[in-house]
């Protein structure tokens, strides 16, 4: 059976910890594991702007002994020139795995159904599971644990990061509080699934419209852009409602004194996060960005081994 990583709960709580443990070992010894020696090719398909995703996957695949093959989604014109089903069967015969950064979750599901090799979601409008692996690795590095850690996600909770933090945080036994304006909470079905997972892990997921309440006592404070890709036409309204949710020194003062601050980047300083916060002593965003490489290597190797 081919395993895929399309959303955060594709890994069970115990599997999540296996992958994170492997990520830590790979970070400590980057060249010891060579499951792609040959080199075997991994297809990297990008329909959306990318920096960290492209460079971290390309570097990581090379460290695993493989060949990162970048496919320009615009040139491939999936969905117009060729259907996703056909492209999946082509790529699956050329590559050991497929990494796709695109808009629609349904498309990566279709890719996985037809490819015959592991498919990894490198970002859709609904989920950003590879980012969450890096985030959890970073939290564990700085806090020494995941279970019981209190996380505040403030800003646009309806984005892919809000959904993924609910699922991944619950799987890790964390207490996730999403502080977002009315109408900008994570997807209700995702929250329900996360709470179901949390019943077994001891975690929790809470929603509030009060940014201060969300951040109060938090060990980790997370934010993301207020205007996600594909939402640019909503920018004016979003910039009107989100300022109270900006991660400033004043807001951060309500968190635990040793709280760390995370942002998946790119960051719009002076909007969702203040310059003095992202460049301040509590910021771990650069560790977080580096850990994309290690976490993605781990989940890719894990999927290949089990497929």
Short mmCIF file of N, CA, C and O in Angstrom, two decimals, residues 38-124:
data_model
loop_
_atom_site.label_atom_id
_atom_site.label_comp_id
_atom_site.label_asym_id
_atom_site.label_seq_id
_atom_site.Cartn_x
_atom_site.Cartn_y
_atom_site.Cartn_z
N UNK A 38 21.24 6.49 -5.97
CA UNK A 38 21.05 5.97 -7.33
C UNK A 38 21.62 6.90 -8.40
O UNK A 38 22.54 6.50 -9.10
N UNK A 39 21.16 8.17 -8.50
CA UNK A 39 20.11 8.78 -7.65
C UNK A 39 18.71 8.50 -8.18
O UNK A 39 18.49 8.45 -9.40
N UNK A 40 17.77 8.30 -7.27
CA UNK A 40 16.36 8.23 -7.63
C UNK A 40 15.81 9.66 -7.67
O UNK A 40 16.27 10.53 -6.94
N UNK A 41 14.84 9.86 -8.54
CA UNK A 41 14.29 11.19 -8.77
C UNK A 41 13.03 11.43 -7.94
O UNK A 41 12.20 10.53 -7.78
N UNK A 42 12.91 12.64 -7.42
CA UNK A 42 11.66 13.09 -6.80
C UNK A 42 11.17 14.31 -7.60
O UNK A 42 11.93 15.26 -7.82
N UNK A 43 9.94 14.25 -8.06
CA UNK A 43 9.36 15.35 -8.84
C UNK A 43 8.84 16.43 -7.90
O UNK A 43 8.06 16.15 -6.99
N UNK A 44 9.28 17.65 -8.12
CA UNK A 44 8.83 18.82 -7.36
C UNK A 44 7.99 19.69 -8.28
O UNK A 44 8.53 20.33 -9.19
N UNK A 45 6.69 19.71 -8.07
CA UNK A 45 5.77 20.42 -8.95
C UNK A 45 5.27 21.67 -8.23
O UNK A 45 4.71 21.58 -7.13
N UNK A 46 5.45 22.82 -8.87
CA UNK A 46 5.09 24.09 -8.23
C UNK A 46 4.13 24.88 -9.11
O UNK A 46 4.49 25.32 -10.20
N UNK A 47 2.90 25.04 -8.61
CA UNK A 47 1.92 25.92 -9.25
C UNK A 47 1.82 27.25 -8.53
O UNK A 47 1.19 28.17 -9.04
N UNK A 48 2.38 27.33 -7.32
CA UNK A 48 2.28 28.51 -6.48
C UNK A 48 3.67 29.07 -6.22
O UNK A 48 4.65 28.33 -6.27
N UNK A 49 3.76 30.38 -5.93
CA UNK A 49 5.07 30.95 -5.58
C UNK A 49 5.73 30.16 -4.47
O UNK A 49 5.06 29.67 -3.56
N UNK A 50 7.05 30.07 -4.52
CA UNK A 50 7.76 29.23 -3.56
C UNK A 50 9.17 29.73 -3.36
O UNK A 50 9.82 30.17 -4.30
N UNK A 51 9.64 29.66 -2.13
CA UNK A 51 11.05 29.86 -1.82
C UNK A 51 11.49 28.74 -0.89
O UNK A 51 12.22 27.83 -1.28
N UNK A 52 11.00 28.77 0.38
CA UNK A 52 11.41 27.76 1.35
C UNK A 52 11.06 26.35 0.92
O UNK A 52 11.86 25.43 1.09
N UNK A 53 9.88 26.16 0.33
CA UNK A 53 9.49 24.81 -0.08
C UNK A 53 10.44 24.27 -1.14
O UNK A 53 10.92 23.15 -1.05
N UNK A 54 10.72 25.08 -2.14
CA UNK A 54 11.58 24.61 -3.23
C UNK A 54 13.00 24.34 -2.75
O UNK A 54 13.57 23.27 -3.01
N UNK A 55 13.59 25.30 -2.03
CA UNK A 55 15.00 25.12 -1.66
C UNK A 55 15.16 24.03 -0.61
O UNK A 55 16.15 23.27 -0.63
N UNK A 56 14.21 23.90 0.32
CA UNK A 56 14.35 22.89 1.37
C UNK A 56 14.15 21.49 0.81
O UNK A 56 14.88 20.55 1.19
N UNK A 57 13.19 21.32 -0.08
CA UNK A 57 13.02 20.00 -0.69
C UNK A 57 14.19 19.66 -1.61
O UNK A 57 14.69 18.53 -1.59
N UNK A 58 14.64 20.61 -2.41
CA UNK A 58 15.75 20.33 -3.32
C UNK A 58 17.01 19.96 -2.55
O UNK A 58 17.69 18.97 -2.87
N UNK A 59 17.34 20.73 -1.51
CA UNK A 59 18.53 20.44 -0.72
C UNK A 59 18.37 19.11 0.02
O UNK A 59 19.31 18.30 0.08
N UNK A 60 17.19 18.88 0.57
CA UNK A 60 16.96 17.66 1.32
C UNK A 60 17.02 16.41 0.46
O UNK A 60 17.61 15.39 0.86
N UNK A 61 16.44 16.46 -0.72
CA UNK A 61 16.47 15.31 -1.62
C UNK A 61 17.90 15.00 -2.04
O UNK A 61 18.31 13.83 -2.11
N UNK A 62 18.69 16.03 -2.28
CA UNK A 62 20.10 15.82 -2.61
C UNK A 62 20.83 15.16 -1.45
O UNK A 62 21.64 14.24 -1.64
N UNK A 63 20.56 15.60 -0.22
CA UNK A 63 21.20 14.99 0.95
C UNK A 63 20.79 13.53 1.13
O UNK A 63 21.57 12.72 1.65
N UNK A 64 19.60 13.17 0.67
CA UNK A 64 19.14 11.78 0.73
C UNK A 64 19.70 10.94 -0.42
O UNK A 64 19.36 9.76 -0.54
N UNK A 65 20.55 11.54 -1.26
CA UNK A 65 21.16 10.83 -2.38
C UNK A 65 20.37 10.88 -3.66
O UNK A 65 20.69 10.18 -4.63
N UNK A 66 19.31 11.70 -3.70
CA UNK A 66 18.41 11.72 -4.84
C UNK A 66 18.60 12.89 -5.77
O UNK A 66 19.46 13.76 -5.58
N UNK A 67 17.74 12.93 -6.78
CA UNK A 67 17.75 13.97 -7.80
C UNK A 67 16.43 14.74 -7.74
O UNK A 67 15.37 14.18 -8.05
N UNK A 68 16.45 16.01 -7.32
CA UNK A 68 15.22 16.81 -7.33
C UNK A 68 14.93 17.31 -8.74
O UNK A 68 15.73 18.04 -9.33
N UNK A 69 13.80 16.92 -9.29
CA UNK A 69 13.40 17.32 -10.64
C UNK A 69 12.25 18.34 -10.53
O UNK A 69 11.13 17.98 -10.18
N UNK A 70 12.56 19.60 -10.81
CA UNK A 70 11.55 20.65 -10.69
C UNK A 70 10.68 20.68 -11.93
O UNK A 70 11.17 20.72 -13.06
N UNK A 71 9.37 20.67 -11.72
CA UNK A 71 8.39 20.73 -12.80
C UNK A 71 7.61 22.04 -12.65
O UNK A 71 6.99 22.28 -11.62
N UNK A 72 7.67 22.89 -13.66
CA UNK A 72 6.95 24.16 -13.66
C UNK A 72 5.48 23.88 -13.90
O UNK A 72 5.08 23.44 -14.98
N UNK A 73 4.66 24.12 -12.87
CA UNK A 73 3.23 23.85 -13.00
C UNK A 73 2.57 24.66 -14.09
O UNK A 73 1.61 24.21 -14.72
N UNK A 74 3.09 25.87 -14.34
CA UNK A 74 2.53 26.69 -15.42
C UNK A 74 2.77 26.07 -16.79
O UNK A 74 1.89 26.09 -17.65
N UNK A 75 3.95 25.53 -16.99
CA UNK A 75 4.25 24.88 -18.26
C UNK A 75 3.48 23.57 -18.41
O UNK A 75 3.03 23.22 -19.50
N UNK A 76 3.36 22.83 -17.30
CA UNK A 76 2.62 21.57 -17.37
C UNK A 76 1.13 21.81 -17.62
O UNK A 76 0.47 21.00 -18.26
N UNK A 77 0.61 22.94 -17.11
CA UNK A 77 -0.79 23.34 -17.34
C UNK A 77 -1.76 22.22 -16.98
O UNK A 77 -2.67 21.90 -17.74
N UNK A 78 -1.54 21.64 -15.80
CA UNK A 78 -2.44 20.58 -15.35
C UNK A 78 -3.85 21.12 -15.16
O UNK A 78 -4.04 22.19 -14.62
N UNK A 79 -4.80 20.34 -15.60
CA UNK A 79 -6.19 20.74 -15.50
C UNK A 79 -6.72 21.43 -16.74
O UNK A 79 -7.93 21.52 -16.93
N UNK A 80 -5.81 21.92 -17.57
CA UNK A 80 -6.25 22.54 -18.83
C UNK A 80 -5.65 21.78 -20.01
O UNK A 80 -6.35 21.22 -20.85
N UNK A 81 -4.33 21.73 -20.07
CA UNK A 81 -3.66 21.01 -21.16
C UNK A 81 -3.76 19.50 -20.96
O UNK A 81 -3.98 18.75 -21.91
N UNK A 82 -3.58 19.05 -19.73
CA UNK A 82 -3.69 17.63 -19.39
C UNK A 82 -4.36 17.50 -18.03
O UNK A 82 -4.16 18.32 -17.14
N UNK A 83 -5.13 16.45 -17.89
CA UNK A 83 -5.79 16.19 -16.62
C UNK A 83 -4.81 15.72 -15.56
O UNK A 83 -3.75 15.15 -15.87
N UNK A 84 -5.16 15.95 -14.29
CA UNK A 84 -4.29 15.54 -13.19
C UNK A 84 -4.06 14.03 -13.22
O UNK A 84 -2.97 13.55 -12.93
N UNK A 85 -5.10 13.26 -13.58
CA UNK A 85 -4.96 11.82 -13.63
C UNK A 85 -3.85 11.38 -14.58
O UNK A 85 -3.05 10.49 -14.26
N UNK A 86 -3.80 12.00 -15.77
CA UNK A 86 -2.78 11.64 -16.75
C UNK A 86 -1.39 12.06 -16.30
O UNK A 86 -0.42 11.31 -16.43
N UNK A 87 -1.30 13.27 -15.76
CA UNK A 87 0.00 13.76 -15.28
C UNK A 87 0.51 12.87 -14.16
O UNK A 87 1.71 12.55 -14.09
N UNK A 88 -0.37 12.45 -13.28
CA UNK A 88 0.03 11.59 -12.16
C UNK A 88 0.66 10.31 -12.67
O UNK A 88 1.70 9.85 -12.15
N UNK A 89 0.05 9.70 -13.69
CA UNK A 89 0.57 8.44 -14.20
C UNK A 89 1.89 8.62 -14.95
O UNK A 89 2.74 7.73 -14.96
N UNK A 90 2.07 9.80 -15.55
CA UNK A 90 3.36 10.10 -16.19
C UNK A 90 4.44 10.29 -15.14
O UNK A 90 5.50 9.66 -15.18
N UNK A 91 4.19 11.15 -14.16
CA UNK A 91 5.20 11.43 -13.14
C UNK A 91 5.51 10.19 -12.31
O UNK A 91 6.66 9.97 -11.91
N UNK A 92 4.49 9.39 -12.03
CA UNK A 92 4.70 8.20 -11.22
C UNK A 92 5.63 7.19 -11.86
O UNK A 92 6.22 6.36 -11.17
N UNK A 93 5.79 7.25 -13.19
CA UNK A 93 6.71 6.34 -13.88
C UNK A 93 8.10 6.94 -14.04
O UNK A 93 9.02 6.25 -14.50
N UNK A 94 8.26 8.20 -13.67
CA UNK A 94 9.56 8.86 -13.78
C UNK A 94 10.19 9.13 -12.42
O UNK A 94 11.40 9.36 -12.35
N UNK A 95 9.41 9.12 -11.38
CA UNK A 95 9.88 9.58 -10.07
C UNK A 95 9.50 8.60 -8.97
O UNK A 95 8.50 7.88 -9.06
N UNK A 96 10.31 8.59 -7.91
CA UNK A 96 10.05 7.74 -6.76
C UNK A 96 8.98 8.34 -5.85
O UNK A 96 8.37 7.64 -5.05
N UNK A 97 8.78 9.65 -5.95
CA UNK A 97 7.78 10.35 -5.16
C UNK A 97 7.47 11.66 -5.86
O UNK A 97 8.25 12.14 -6.70
N UNK A 98 6.33 12.25 -5.49
CA UNK A 98 5.88 13.51 -6.09
C UNK A 98 5.55 14.49 -4.98
O UNK A 98 4.81 14.15 -4.04
N UNK A 99 6.09 15.69 -5.08
CA UNK A 99 5.80 16.78 -4.15
C UNK A 99 5.08 17.85 -4.94
O UNK A 99 5.56 18.28 -6.00
N UNK A 100 3.91 18.29 -4.46
CA UNK A 100 3.11 19.24 -5.25
C UNK A 100 2.64 20.38 -4.37
O UNK A 100 2.03 20.18 -3.31
N UNK A 101 2.91 21.59 -4.83
CA UNK A 101 2.45 22.83 -4.19
C UNK A 101 1.44 23.47 -5.13
O UNK A 101 1.80 23.94 -6.22
N UNK A 102 0.17 23.47 -4.73
CA UNK A 102 -0.89 23.89 -5.63
C UNK A 102 -2.05 24.46 -4.83
O UNK A 102 -1.96 24.59 -3.60
N UNK A 103 -3.15 24.78 -5.50
CA UNK A 103 -4.25 25.45 -4.82
C UNK A 103 -5.22 24.47 -4.17
O UNK A 103 -5.57 24.59 -3.00
N UNK A 104 -5.67 23.48 -4.93
CA UNK A 104 -6.85 22.71 -4.53
C UNK A 104 -6.47 21.37 -3.89
O UNK A 104 -5.75 20.57 -4.49
N UNK A 105 -6.99 21.14 -2.70
CA UNK A 105 -6.73 19.88 -2.01
C UNK A 105 -7.22 18.69 -2.81
O UNK A 105 -6.57 17.64 -2.84
N UNK A 106 -8.33 18.84 -3.50
CA UNK A 106 -8.86 17.74 -4.30
C UNK A 106 -7.91 17.29 -5.38
O UNK A 106 -7.89 16.10 -5.75
N UNK A 107 -7.08 18.20 -5.88
CA UNK A 107 -6.13 17.84 -6.94
C UNK A 107 -5.02 16.95 -6.39
O UNK A 107 -4.60 15.99 -7.06
N UNK A 108 -4.50 17.24 -5.19
CA UNK A 108 -3.45 16.38 -4.65
C UNK A 108 -4.02 15.01 -4.28
O UNK A 108 -3.32 13.99 -4.38
N UNK A 109 -5.29 14.97 -3.89
CA UNK A 109 -5.95 13.69 -3.62
C UNK A 109 -6.02 12.87 -4.91
O UNK A 109 -5.75 11.66 -4.91
N UNK A 110 -6.39 13.53 -6.01
CA UNK A 110 -6.43 12.85 -7.31
C UNK A 110 -5.05 12.38 -7.73
O UNK A 110 -4.88 11.25 -8.21
N UNK A 111 -4.05 13.23 -7.55
CA UNK A 111 -2.68 12.85 -7.88
C UNK A 111 -2.29 11.59 -7.13
O UNK A 111 -1.71 10.65 -7.70
N UNK A 112 -2.60 11.53 -5.85
CA UNK A 112 -2.25 10.37 -5.03
C UNK A 112 -2.97 9.11 -5.51
O UNK A 112 -2.43 8.01 -5.46
N UNK A 113 -4.20 9.28 -5.98
CA UNK A 113 -4.99 8.13 -6.40
C UNK A 113 -4.43 7.47 -7.66
O UNK A 113 -4.63 6.27 -7.88
N UNK A 114 -3.73 8.23 -8.49
CA UNK A 114 -3.28 7.73 -9.79
C UNK A 114 -1.77 7.57 -9.93
O UNK A 114 -1.30 6.91 -10.86
N UNK A 115 -0.98 8.14 -9.05
CA UNK A 115 0.47 8.20 -9.27
C UNK A 115 1.18 6.86 -9.04
O UNK A 115 2.17 6.56 -9.70
N UNK A 116 0.73 6.10 -8.05
CA UNK A 116 1.40 4.85 -7.74
C UNK A 116 2.67 5.01 -6.92
O UNK A 116 3.37 4.03 -6.65
N UNK A 117 3.00 6.22 -6.54
CA UNK A 117 4.16 6.53 -5.69
C UNK A 117 3.69 7.50 -4.62
O UNK A 117 2.64 8.14 -4.76
N UNK A 118 4.46 7.66 -3.52
CA UNK A 118 4.04 8.62 -2.50
C UNK A 118 3.89 10.04 -3.04
O UNK A 118 4.73 10.51 -3.82
N UNK A 119 2.82 10.70 -2.62
CA UNK A 119 2.57 12.10 -2.97
C UNK A 119 2.56 12.91 -1.68
O UNK A 119 1.91 12.52 -0.70
N UNK A 120 3.29 14.03 -1.69
CA UNK A 120 3.37 14.91 -0.53
C UNK A 120 2.76 16.25 -0.87
O UNK A 120 3.09 16.85 -1.90
N UNK A 121 1.89 16.72 -0.01
CA UNK A 121 1.28 18.04 -0.15
C UNK A 121 2.25 19.10 0.36
O UNK A 121 2.50 19.20 1.56
N UNK A 122 2.78 19.88 -0.56
CA UNK A 122 3.72 20.94 -0.19
C UNK A 122 3.03 22.28 0.03
O UNK A 122 3.70 23.28 0.22
N UNK A 123 1.72 22.30 0.02
CA UNK A 123 0.83 23.42 0.34
C UNK A 123 -0.36 23.35 -0.59
O UNK A 123 -0.22 23.18 -1.80
N UNK A 124 -1.54 23.43 0.01
CA UNK A 124 -2.77 23.73 -0.72
C UNK A 124 -3.50 24.82 0.05
O UNK A 124 -3.06 25.23 1.13
#
